[in-house]
Structures are given as C-alpha cells and as structure tokens.
C-alpha cells in the first residue's frame, strides 16, 4: 500500500478506517496473507490509529503488517 492519505480537515470522521477496511476486504478476496506499509516515525497520530486496528509496528523501518489469515 502506498500513500493512503486523508486530508486533515476530514480526519476523525472514520474515513481512514473505511478506506482501510475496504483495502482489507480486497486483500482477503485476493487471498493475501498480509498487508504491509510504512509509517513515518514522527507520525504518532497515524501510528496510534494503526495500532488501534491491531497492526504490529516494528522498530526498524516502521513497517506495518496486518495479517489477514488467522
């Protein structure tokens, strides 16, 4: 995933969650095992948002993995 962005004036309205939910559904339909993206280390708001979705953020490159298969 590359450059998923919600303009600041539209944030906190559930738009980002709905976008990610759609991407997750596409991944599941395509039988993907996980999604991976990166988040900047300074972007604490995004990191907290991703963590609230169950994403694991590592400490090396801030890669975000959300496993779709249990």
PDB file of N, CA, C and O in Angstrom:
ATOM      1  N   UNK A   1       0.862  -1.161   0.000  1.00  0.00           N
ATOM      2  CA  UNK A   1       0.000   0.000   0.000  1.00  0.00           C
ATOM      3  C   UNK A   1       0.906   1.221   0.000  1.00  0.00           C
ATOM      4  O   UNK A   1       1.912   1.251   0.695  1.00  0.00           O
ATOM      5  N   UNK A   2       0.545   2.222  -0.765  1.00  0.00           N
ATOM      6  CA  UNK A   2       1.390   3.402  -0.878  1.00  0.00           C
ATOM      7  C   UNK A   2       0.528   4.662  -0.828  1.00  0.00           C
ATOM      8  O   UNK A   2      -0.421   4.814  -1.592  1.00  0.00           O
ATOM      9  N   UNK A   3       0.852   5.545   0.093  1.00  0.00           N
ATOM     10  CA  UNK A   3       0.256   6.880   0.181  1.00  0.00           C
ATOM     11  C   UNK A   3      -1.253   6.909   0.360  1.00  0.00           C
ATOM     12  O   UNK A   3      -1.978   7.563  -0.394  1.00  0.00           O
ATOM     13  N   UNK A   4      -1.725   6.238   1.368  1.00  0.00           N
ATOM     14  CA  UNK A   4      -3.117   6.399   1.788  1.00  0.00           C
ATOM     15  C   UNK A   4      -3.162   7.646   2.657  1.00  0.00           C
ATOM     16  O   UNK A   4      -2.466   7.730   3.668  1.00  0.00           O
ATOM     17  N   UNK A   5      -3.955   8.611   2.277  1.00  0.00           N
ATOM     18  CA  UNK A   5      -3.916   9.909   2.940  1.00  0.00           C
ATOM     19  C   UNK A   5      -5.312  10.500   3.017  1.00  0.00           C
ATOM     20  O   UNK A   5      -6.052  10.488   2.031  1.00  0.00           O
ATOM     21  N   UNK A   6      -5.674  10.981   4.194  1.00  0.00           N
ATOM     22  CA  UNK A   6      -6.929  11.705   4.386  1.00  0.00           C
ATOM     23  C   UNK A   6      -6.559  13.134   4.766  1.00  0.00           C
ATOM     24  O   UNK A   6      -5.788  13.350   5.710  1.00  0.00           O
ATOM     25  N   UNK A   7      -7.082  14.108   4.032  1.00  0.00           N
ATOM     26  CA  UNK A   7      -6.781  15.499   4.338  1.00  0.00           C
ATOM     27  C   UNK A   7      -7.185  15.814   5.776  1.00  0.00           C
ATOM     28  O   UNK A   7      -8.190  15.321   6.286  1.00  0.00           O
ATOM     29  N   UNK A   8      -6.399  16.663   6.419  1.00  0.00           N
ATOM     30  CA  UNK A   8      -6.566  16.942   7.835  1.00  0.00           C
ATOM     31  C   UNK A   8      -7.989  17.380   8.190  1.00  0.00           C
ATOM     32  O   UNK A   8      -8.545  16.956   9.198  1.00  0.00           O
ATOM     33  N   UNK A   9      -8.604  18.188   7.348  1.00  0.00           N
ATOM     34  CA  UNK A   9      -9.943  18.686   7.677  1.00  0.00           C
ATOM     35  C   UNK A   9     -11.006  17.593   7.670  1.00  0.00           C
ATOM     36  O   UNK A   9     -12.091  17.782   8.205  1.00  0.00           O
ATOM     37  N   UNK A  10     -10.691  16.417   7.084  1.00  0.00           N
ATOM     38  CA  UNK A  10     -11.638  15.305   7.028  1.00  0.00           C
ATOM     39  C   UNK A  10     -11.318  14.193   8.023  1.00  0.00           C
ATOM     40  O   UNK A  10     -12.053  13.211   8.110  1.00  0.00           O
ATOM     41  N   UNK A  11     -10.227  14.348   8.762  1.00  0.00           N
ATOM     42  CA  UNK A  11      -9.830  13.320   9.721  1.00  0.00           C
ATOM     43  C   UNK A  11     -10.782  13.281  10.912  1.00  0.00           C
ATOM     44  O   UNK A  11     -11.509  14.223  11.173  1.00  0.00           O
ATOM     45  N   UNK A  12     -10.744  12.175  11.630  1.00  0.00           N
ATOM     46  CA  UNK A  12     -11.576  11.940  12.819  1.00  0.00           C
ATOM     47  C   UNK A  12     -13.051  11.756  12.464  1.00  0.00           C
ATOM     48  O   UNK A  12     -13.924  11.934  13.299  1.00  0.00           O
ATOM     49  N   UNK A  13     -13.311  11.387  11.209  1.00  0.00           N
ATOM     50  CA  UNK A  13     -14.687  11.131  10.759  1.00  0.00           C
ATOM     51  C   UNK A  13     -14.885   9.688  10.306  1.00  0.00           C
ATOM     52  O   UNK A  13     -15.911   9.366   9.732  1.00  0.00           O
ATOM     53  N   UNK A  14     -13.876   8.843  10.533  1.00  0.00           N
ATOM     54  CA  UNK A  14     -13.989   7.435  10.164  1.00  0.00           C
ATOM     55  C   UNK A  14     -13.625   7.134   8.722  1.00  0.00           C
ATOM     56  O   UNK A  14     -13.735   5.988   8.287  1.00  0.00           O
ATOM     57  N   UNK A  15     -13.168   8.137   7.981  1.00  0.00           N
ATOM     58  CA  UNK A  15     -12.847   7.935   6.562  1.00  0.00           C
ATOM     59  C   UNK A  15     -11.655   6.996   6.407  1.00  0.00           C
ATOM     60  O   UNK A  15     -11.683   6.066   5.598  1.00  0.00           O
ATOM     61  N   UNK A  16     -10.595   7.229   7.181  1.00  0.00           N
ATOM     62  CA  UNK A  16      -9.412   6.367   7.102  1.00  0.00           C
ATOM     63  C   UNK A  16      -9.741   4.925   7.441  1.00  0.00           C
ATOM     64  O   UNK A  16      -9.271   4.000   6.778  1.00  0.00           O
ATOM     65  N   UNK A  17     -10.541   4.736   8.461  1.00  0.00           N
ATOM     66  CA  UNK A  17     -10.953   3.368   8.844  1.00  0.00           C
ATOM     67  C   UNK A  17     -11.729   2.709   7.722  1.00  0.00           C
ATOM     68  O   UNK A  17     -11.499   1.534   7.399  1.00  0.00           O
ATOM     69  N   UNK A  18     -12.650   3.433   7.105  1.00  0.00           N
ATOM     70  CA  UNK A  18     -13.427   2.855   5.999  1.00  0.00           C
ATOM     71  C   UNK A  18     -12.534   2.538   4.801  1.00  0.00           C
ATOM     72  O   UNK A  18     -12.714   1.500   4.144  1.00  0.00           O
ATOM     73  N   UNK A  19     -11.571   3.400   4.516  1.00  0.00           N
ATOM     74  CA  UNK A  19     -10.636   3.120   3.427  1.00  0.00           C
ATOM     75  C   UNK A  19      -9.834   1.854   3.713  1.00  0.00           C
ATOM     76  O   UNK A  19      -9.710   0.974   2.841  1.00  0.00           O
ATOM     77  N   UNK A  20      -9.277   1.757   4.916  1.00  0.00           N
ATOM     78  CA  UNK A  20      -8.502   0.563   5.262  1.00  0.00           C
ATOM     79  C   UNK A  20      -9.374  -0.683   5.291  1.00  0.00           C
ATOM     80  O   UNK A  20      -8.939  -1.750   4.848  1.00  0.00           O
ATOM     81  N   UNK A  21     -10.591  -0.568   5.797  1.00  0.00           N
ATOM     82  CA  UNK A  21     -11.499  -1.726   5.786  1.00  0.00           C
ATOM     83  C   UNK A  21     -11.733  -2.217   4.359  1.00  0.00           C
ATOM     84  O   UNK A  21     -11.766  -3.427   4.115  1.00  0.00           O
ATOM     85  N   UNK A  22     -11.876  -1.290   3.414  1.00  0.00           N
ATOM     86  CA  UNK A  22     -12.059  -1.675   2.007  1.00  0.00           C
ATOM     87  C   UNK A  22     -10.825  -2.376   1.455  1.00  0.00           C
ATOM     88  O   UNK A  22     -10.931  -3.382   0.751  1.00  0.00           O
ATOM     89  N   UNK A  23      -9.656  -1.848   1.784  1.00  0.00           N
ATOM     90  CA  UNK A  23      -8.407  -2.463   1.329  1.00  0.00           C
ATOM     91  C   UNK A  23      -8.257  -3.850   1.937  1.00  0.00           C
ATOM     92  O   UNK A  23      -7.852  -4.802   1.257  1.00  0.00           O
ATOM     93  N   UNK A  24      -8.597  -4.000   3.208  1.00  0.00           N
ATOM     94  CA  UNK A  24      -8.531  -5.305   3.871  1.00  0.00           C
ATOM     95  C   UNK A  24      -9.453  -6.298   3.190  1.00  0.00           C
ATOM     96  O   UNK A  24      -9.075  -7.451   2.940  1.00  0.00           O
ATOM     97  N   UNK A  25     -10.657  -5.886   2.859  1.00  0.00           N
ATOM     98  CA  UNK A  25     -11.600  -6.777   2.180  1.00  0.00           C
ATOM     99  C   UNK A  25     -11.074  -7.211   0.819  1.00  0.00           C
ATOM    100  O   UNK A  25     -11.196  -8.381   0.439  1.00  0.00           O
ATOM    101  N   UNK A  26     -10.479  -6.290   0.073  1.00  0.00           N
ATOM    102  CA  UNK A  26      -9.887  -6.648  -1.226  1.00  0.00           C
ATOM    103  C   UNK A  26      -8.767  -7.658  -0.999  1.00  0.00           C
ATOM    104  O   UNK A  26      -8.670  -8.657  -1.720  1.00  0.00           O
ATOM    105  N   UNK A  27      -7.917  -7.422  -0.002  1.00  0.00           N
ATOM    106  CA  UNK A  27      -6.827  -8.353   0.306  1.00  0.00           C
ATOM    107  C   UNK A  27      -7.338  -9.743   0.632  1.00  0.00           C
ATOM    108  O   UNK A  27      -6.797 -10.747   0.167  1.00  0.00           O
ATOM    109  N   UNK A  28      -8.409  -9.796   1.425  1.00  0.00           N
ATOM    110  CA  UNK A  28      -8.982 -11.097   1.775  1.00  0.00           C
ATOM    111  C   UNK A  28      -9.548 -11.798   0.547  1.00  0.00           C
ATOM    112  O   UNK A  28      -9.350 -13.006   0.369  1.00  0.00           O
ATOM    113  N   UNK A  29     -10.249 -11.071  -0.305  1.00  0.00           N
ATOM    114  CA  UNK A  29     -10.813 -11.664  -1.529  1.00  0.00           C
ATOM    115  C   UNK A  29      -9.723 -12.184  -2.456  1.00  0.00           C
ATOM    116  O   UNK A  29      -9.909 -13.173  -3.148  1.00  0.00           O
ATOM    117  N   UNK A  30      -8.588 -11.498  -2.457  1.00  0.00           N
ATOM    118  CA  UNK A  30      -7.460 -11.908  -3.304  1.00  0.00           C
ATOM    119  C   UNK A  30      -6.566 -12.940  -2.621  1.00  0.00           C
ATOM    120  O   UNK A  30      -5.535 -13.319  -3.148  1.00  0.00           O
ATOM    121  N   UNK A  31      -6.983 -13.375  -1.415  1.00  0.00           N
ATOM    122  CA  UNK A  31      -6.261 -14.383  -0.642  1.00  0.00           C
ATOM    123  C   UNK A  31      -4.846 -13.937  -0.240  1.00  0.00           C
ATOM    124  O   UNK A  31      -3.914 -14.744  -0.171  1.00  0.00           O
ATOM    125  N   UNK A  32      -4.704 -12.642   0.032  1.00  0.00           N
ATOM    126  CA  UNK A  32      -3.427 -12.128   0.538  1.00  0.00           C
ATOM    127  C   UNK A  32      -3.245 -12.606   1.977  1.00  0.00           C
ATOM    128  O   UNK A  32      -4.214 -12.775   2.703  1.00  0.00           O
ATOM    129  N   UNK A  33      -2.011 -12.819   2.358  1.00  0.00           N
ATOM    130  CA  UNK A  33      -1.722 -13.230   3.731  1.00  0.00           C
ATOM    131  C   UNK A  33      -1.572 -12.036   4.660  1.00  0.00           C
ATOM    132  O   UNK A  33      -1.839 -12.141   5.846  1.00  0.00           O
ATOM    133  N   UNK A  34      -1.089 -10.921   4.148  1.00  0.00           N
ATOM    134  CA  UNK A  34      -0.943  -9.736   4.983  1.00  0.00           C
ATOM    135  C   UNK A  34      -0.845  -8.489   4.107  1.00  0.00           C
ATOM    136  O   UNK A  34      -0.566  -8.575   2.909  1.00  0.00           O
ATOM    137  N   UNK A  35      -1.074  -7.364   4.734  1.00  0.00           N
ATOM    138  CA  UNK A  35      -0.833  -6.063   4.116  1.00  0.00           C
ATOM    139  C   UNK A  35       0.404  -5.478   4.777  1.00  0.00           C
ATOM    140  O   UNK A  35       0.617  -5.671   5.970  1.00  0.00           O
ATOM    141  N   UNK A  36       1.196  -4.745   4.026  1.00  0.00           N
ATOM    142  CA  UNK A  36       2.386  -4.102   4.589  1.00  0.00           C
ATOM    143  C   UNK A  36       2.470  -2.682   4.063  1.00  0.00           C
ATOM    144  O   UNK A  36       2.251  -2.433   2.884  1.00  0.00           O
ATOM    145  N   UNK A  37       2.759  -1.794   4.987  1.00  0.00           N
ATOM    146  CA  UNK A  37       3.014  -0.418   4.615  1.00  0.00           C
ATOM    147  C   UNK A  37       3.947   0.191   5.632  1.00  0.00           C
ATOM    148  O   UNK A  37       4.266  -0.423   6.635  1.00  0.00           O
ATOM    149  N   UNK A  38       4.410   1.390   5.361  1.00  0.00           N
ATOM    150  CA  UNK A  38       5.305   2.072   6.279  1.00  0.00           C
ATOM    151  C   UNK A  38       4.638   3.341   6.791  1.00  0.00           C
ATOM    152  O   UNK A  38       3.822   3.943   6.101  1.00  0.00           O
ATOM    153  N   UNK A  39       5.017   3.711   7.987  1.00  0.00           N
ATOM    154  CA  UNK A  39       4.543   4.945   8.599  1.00  0.00           C
ATOM    155  C   UNK A  39       5.771   5.676   9.130  1.00  0.00           C
ATOM    156  O   UNK A  39       6.673   5.060   9.687  1.00  0.00           O
ATOM    157  N   UNK A  40       5.811   6.973   8.924  1.00  0.00           N
ATOM    158  CA  UNK A  40       6.957   7.770   9.384  1.00  0.00           C
ATOM    159  C   UNK A  40       7.040   7.750  10.902  1.00  0.00           C
ATOM    160  O   UNK A  40       6.015   7.761  11.589  1.00  0.00           O
ATOM    161  N   UNK A  41       8.261   7.740  11.412  1.00  0.00           N
ATOM    162  CA  UNK A  41       8.437   7.665  12.866  1.00  0.00           C
ATOM    163  C   UNK A  41       7.912   8.906  13.578  1.00  0.00           C
ATOM    164  O   UNK A  41       7.563   8.848  14.741  1.00  0.00           O
ATOM    165  N   UNK A  42       7.806  10.030  12.887  1.00  0.00           N
ATOM    166  CA  UNK A  42       7.284  11.249  13.506  1.00  0.00           C
ATOM    167  C   UNK A  42       5.754  11.290  13.514  1.00  0.00           C
ATOM    168  O   UNK A  42       5.151  12.091  14.221  1.00  0.00           O
ATOM    169  N   UNK A  43       5.112  10.410  12.755  1.00  0.00           N
ATOM    170  CA  UNK A  43       3.654  10.459  12.598  1.00  0.00           C
ATOM    171  C   UNK A  43       2.970   9.614  13.678  1.00  0.00           C
ATOM    172  O   UNK A  43       2.436   8.544  13.432  1.00  0.00           O
ATOM    173  N   UNK A  44       3.005  10.141  14.893  1.00  0.00           N
ATOM    174  CA  UNK A  44       2.469   9.409  16.050  1.00  0.00           C
ATOM    175  C   UNK A  44       0.957   9.208  15.937  1.00  0.00           C
ATOM    176  O   UNK A  44       0.443   8.173  16.355  1.00  0.00           O
ATOM    177  N   UNK A  45       0.235  10.171  15.378  1.00  0.00           N
ATOM    178  CA  UNK A  45      -1.218  10.014  15.222  1.00  0.00           C
ATOM    179  C   UNK A  45      -1.544   8.818  14.337  1.00  0.00           C
ATOM    180  O   UNK A  45      -2.423   8.011  14.660  1.00  0.00           O
ATOM    181  N   UNK A  46      -0.824   8.690  13.221  1.00  0.00           N
ATOM    182  CA  UNK A  46      -1.054   7.561  12.321  1.00  0.00           C
ATOM    183  C   UNK A  46      -0.679   6.255  13.013  1.00  0.00           C
ATOM    184  O   UNK A  46      -1.396   5.253  12.899  1.00  0.00           O
ATOM    185  N   UNK A  47       0.421   6.245  13.748  1.00  0.00           N
ATOM    186  CA  UNK A  47       0.844   5.033  14.440  1.00  0.00           C
ATOM    187  C   UNK A  47      -0.216   4.581  15.437  1.00  0.00           C
ATOM    188  O   UNK A  47      -0.541   3.389  15.509  1.00  0.00           O
ATOM    189  N   UNK A  48      -0.762   5.516  16.186  1.00  0.00           N
ATOM    190  CA  UNK A  48      -1.807   5.163  17.157  1.00  0.00           C
ATOM    191  C   UNK A  48      -3.060   4.664  16.459  1.00  0.00           C
ATOM    192  O   UNK A  48      -3.708   3.721  16.910  1.00  0.00           O
ATOM    193  N   UNK A  49      -3.412   5.271  15.336  1.00  0.00           N
ATOM    194  CA  UNK A  49      -4.565   4.819  14.553  1.00  0.00           C
ATOM    195  C   UNK A  49      -4.354   3.391  14.079  1.00  0.00           C
ATOM    196  O   UNK A  49      -5.218   2.531  14.241  1.00  0.00           O
ATOM    197  N   UNK A  50      -3.179   3.101  13.516  1.00  0.00           N
ATOM    198  CA  UNK A  50      -2.898   1.753  13.021  1.00  0.00           C
ATOM    199  C   UNK A  50      -2.902   0.738  14.160  1.00  0.00           C
ATOM    200  O   UNK A  50      -3.438  -0.356  14.017  1.00  0.00           O
ATOM    201  N   UNK A  51      -2.307   1.105  15.285  1.00  0.00           N
ATOM    202  CA  UNK A  51      -2.296   0.197  16.436  1.00  0.00           C
ATOM    203  C   UNK A  51      -3.713  -0.114  16.905  1.00  0.00           C
ATOM    204  O   UNK A  51      -3.997  -1.235  17.323  1.00  0.00           O
ATOM    205  N   UNK A  52      -4.608   0.867  16.810  1.00  0.00           N
ATOM    206  CA  UNK A  52      -5.994   0.638  17.233  1.00  0.00           C
ATOM    207  C   UNK A  52      -6.695  -0.383  16.342  1.00  0.00           C
ATOM    208  O   UNK A  52      -7.700  -0.961  16.731  1.00  0.00           O
ATOM    209  N   UNK A  53      -6.138  -0.610  15.159  1.00  0.00           N
ATOM    210  CA  UNK A  53      -6.687  -1.605  14.225  1.00  0.00           C
ATOM    211  C   UNK A  53      -6.056  -2.982  14.416  1.00  0.00           C
ATOM    212  O   UNK A  53      -6.430  -3.930  13.738  1.00  0.00           O
ATOM    213  N   UNK A  54      -5.081  -3.090  15.312  1.00  0.00           N
ATOM    214  CA  UNK A  54      -4.428  -4.364  15.550  1.00  0.00           C
ATOM    215  C   UNK A  54      -3.155  -4.556  14.753  1.00  0.00           C
ATOM    216  O   UNK A  54      -2.627  -5.660  14.685  1.00  0.00           O
ATOM    217  N   UNK A  55      -2.641  -3.497  14.174  1.00  0.00           N
ATOM    218  CA  UNK A  55      -1.423  -3.563  13.359  1.00  0.00           C
ATOM    219  C   UNK A  55      -0.205  -3.690  14.268  1.00  0.00           C
ATOM    220  O   UNK A  55      -0.146  -3.066  15.329  1.00  0.00           O
ATOM    221  N   UNK A  56       0.757  -4.507  13.857  1.00  0.00           N
ATOM    222  CA  UNK A  56       2.046  -4.598  14.541  1.00  0.00           C
ATOM    223  C   UNK A  56       3.011  -3.646  13.834  1.00  0.00           C
ATOM    224  O   UNK A  56       3.201  -3.743  12.628  1.00  0.00           O
ATOM    225  N   UNK A  57       3.602  -2.728  14.569  1.00  0.00           N
ATOM    226  CA  UNK A  57       4.587  -1.797  14.007  1.00  0.00           C
ATOM    227  C   UNK A  57       5.940  -2.155  14.591  1.00  0.00           C
ATOM    228  O   UNK A  57       6.132  -2.118  15.808  1.00  0.00           O
ATOM    229  N   UNK A  58       6.882  -2.521  13.716  1.00  0.00           N
ATOM    230  CA  UNK A  58       8.214  -2.887  14.206  1.00  0.00           C
ATOM    231  C   UNK A  58       9.042  -1.622  14.455  1.00  0.00           C
ATOM    232  O   UNK A  58       8.642  -0.524  14.101  1.00  0.00           O
ATOM    233  N   UNK A  59      10.193  -1.790  15.058  1.00  0.00           N
ATOM    234  CA  UNK A  59      11.039  -0.650  15.415  1.00  0.00           C
ATOM    235  C   UNK A  59      12.181  -0.407  14.438  1.00  0.00           C
ATOM    236  O   UNK A  59      13.012   0.441  14.688  1.00  0.00           O
ATOM    237  N   UNK A  60      12.202  -1.122  13.345  1.00  0.00           N
ATOM    238  CA  UNK A  60      13.305  -0.953  12.403  1.00  0.00           C
ATOM    239  C   UNK A  60      12.957   0.072  11.341  1.00  0.00           C
ATOM    240  O   UNK A  60      13.597   1.096  11.226  1.00  0.00           O
ATOM    241  N   UNK A  61      11.967  -0.224  10.520  1.00  0.00           N
ATOM    242  CA  UNK A  61      11.610   0.650   9.421  1.00  0.00           C
ATOM    243  C   UNK A  61      10.173   1.125   9.517  1.00  0.00           C
ATOM    244  O   UNK A  61       9.647   1.706   8.599  1.00  0.00           O
ATOM    245  N   UNK A  62       9.540   0.851  10.643  1.00  0.00           N
ATOM    246  CA  UNK A  62       8.140   1.183  10.830  1.00  0.00           C
ATOM    247  C   UNK A  62       7.263   0.572   9.743  1.00  0.00           C
ATOM    248  O   UNK A  62       6.432   1.220   9.130  1.00  0.00           O
ATOM    249  N   UNK A  63       7.520  -0.707   9.478  1.00  0.00           N
ATOM    250  CA  UNK A  63       6.658  -1.451   8.574  1.00  0.00           C
ATOM    251  C   UNK A  63       5.423  -1.891   9.327  1.00  0.00           C
ATOM    252  O   UNK A  63       5.508  -2.327  10.469  1.00  0.00           O
ATOM    253  N   UNK A  64       4.281  -1.769   8.704  1.00  0.00           N
ATOM    254  CA  UNK A  64       3.013  -2.137   9.327  1.00  0.00           C
ATOM    255  C   UNK A  64       2.497  -3.410   8.662  1.00  0.00           C
ATOM    256  O   UNK A  64       2.308  -3.443   7.458  1.00  0.00           O
ATOM    257  N   UNK A  65       2.274  -4.460   9.445  1.00  0.00           N
ATOM    258  CA  UNK A  65       1.760  -5.725   8.936  1.00  0.00           C
ATOM    259  C   UNK A  65       0.424  -6.027   9.606  1.00  0.00           C
ATOM    260  O   UNK A  65       0.331  -6.029  10.824  1.00  0.00           O
ATOM    261  N   UNK A  66      -0.582  -6.281   8.798  1.00  0.00           N
ATOM    262  CA  UNK A  66      -1.872  -6.704   9.313  1.00  0.00           C
ATOM    263  C   UNK A  66      -2.175  -8.053   8.681  1.00  0.00           C
ATOM    264  O   UNK A  66      -2.443  -8.147   7.484  1.00  0.00           O
ATOM    265  N   UNK A  67      -2.063  -9.117   9.475  1.00  0.00           N
ATOM    266  CA  UNK A  67      -2.267 -10.461   8.961  1.00  0.00           C
ATOM    267  C   UNK A  67      -3.760 -10.709   8.732  1.00  0.00           C
ATOM    268  O   UNK A  67      -4.574 -10.426   9.583  1.00  0.00           O
ATOM    269  N   UNK A  68      -4.089 -11.209   7.556  1.00  0.00           N
ATOM    270  CA  UNK A  68      -5.474 -11.416   7.161  1.00  0.00           C
ATOM    271  C   UNK A  68      -5.924 -12.833   7.407  1.00  0.00           C
ATOM    272  O   UNK A  68      -7.123 -13.118   7.409  1.00  0.00           O
ATOM    273  N   UNK A  69      -4.995 -13.764   7.576  1.00  0.00           N
ATOM    274  CA  UNK A  69      -5.342 -15.156   7.836  1.00  0.00           C
ATOM    275  C   UNK A  69      -5.045 -15.456   9.295  1.00  0.00           C
ATOM    276  O   UNK A  69      -3.983 -15.110   9.802  1.00  0.00           O
ATOM    277  N   UNK A  70      -5.965 -16.102   9.959  1.00  0.00           N
ATOM    278  CA  UNK A  70      -5.756 -16.456  11.373  1.00  0.00           C
ATOM    279  C   UNK A  70      -5.161 -17.831  11.498  1.00  0.00           C
ATOM    280  O   UNK A  70      -5.316 -18.710  10.808  1.00  0.00           O
TER     281      UNK A  70
END
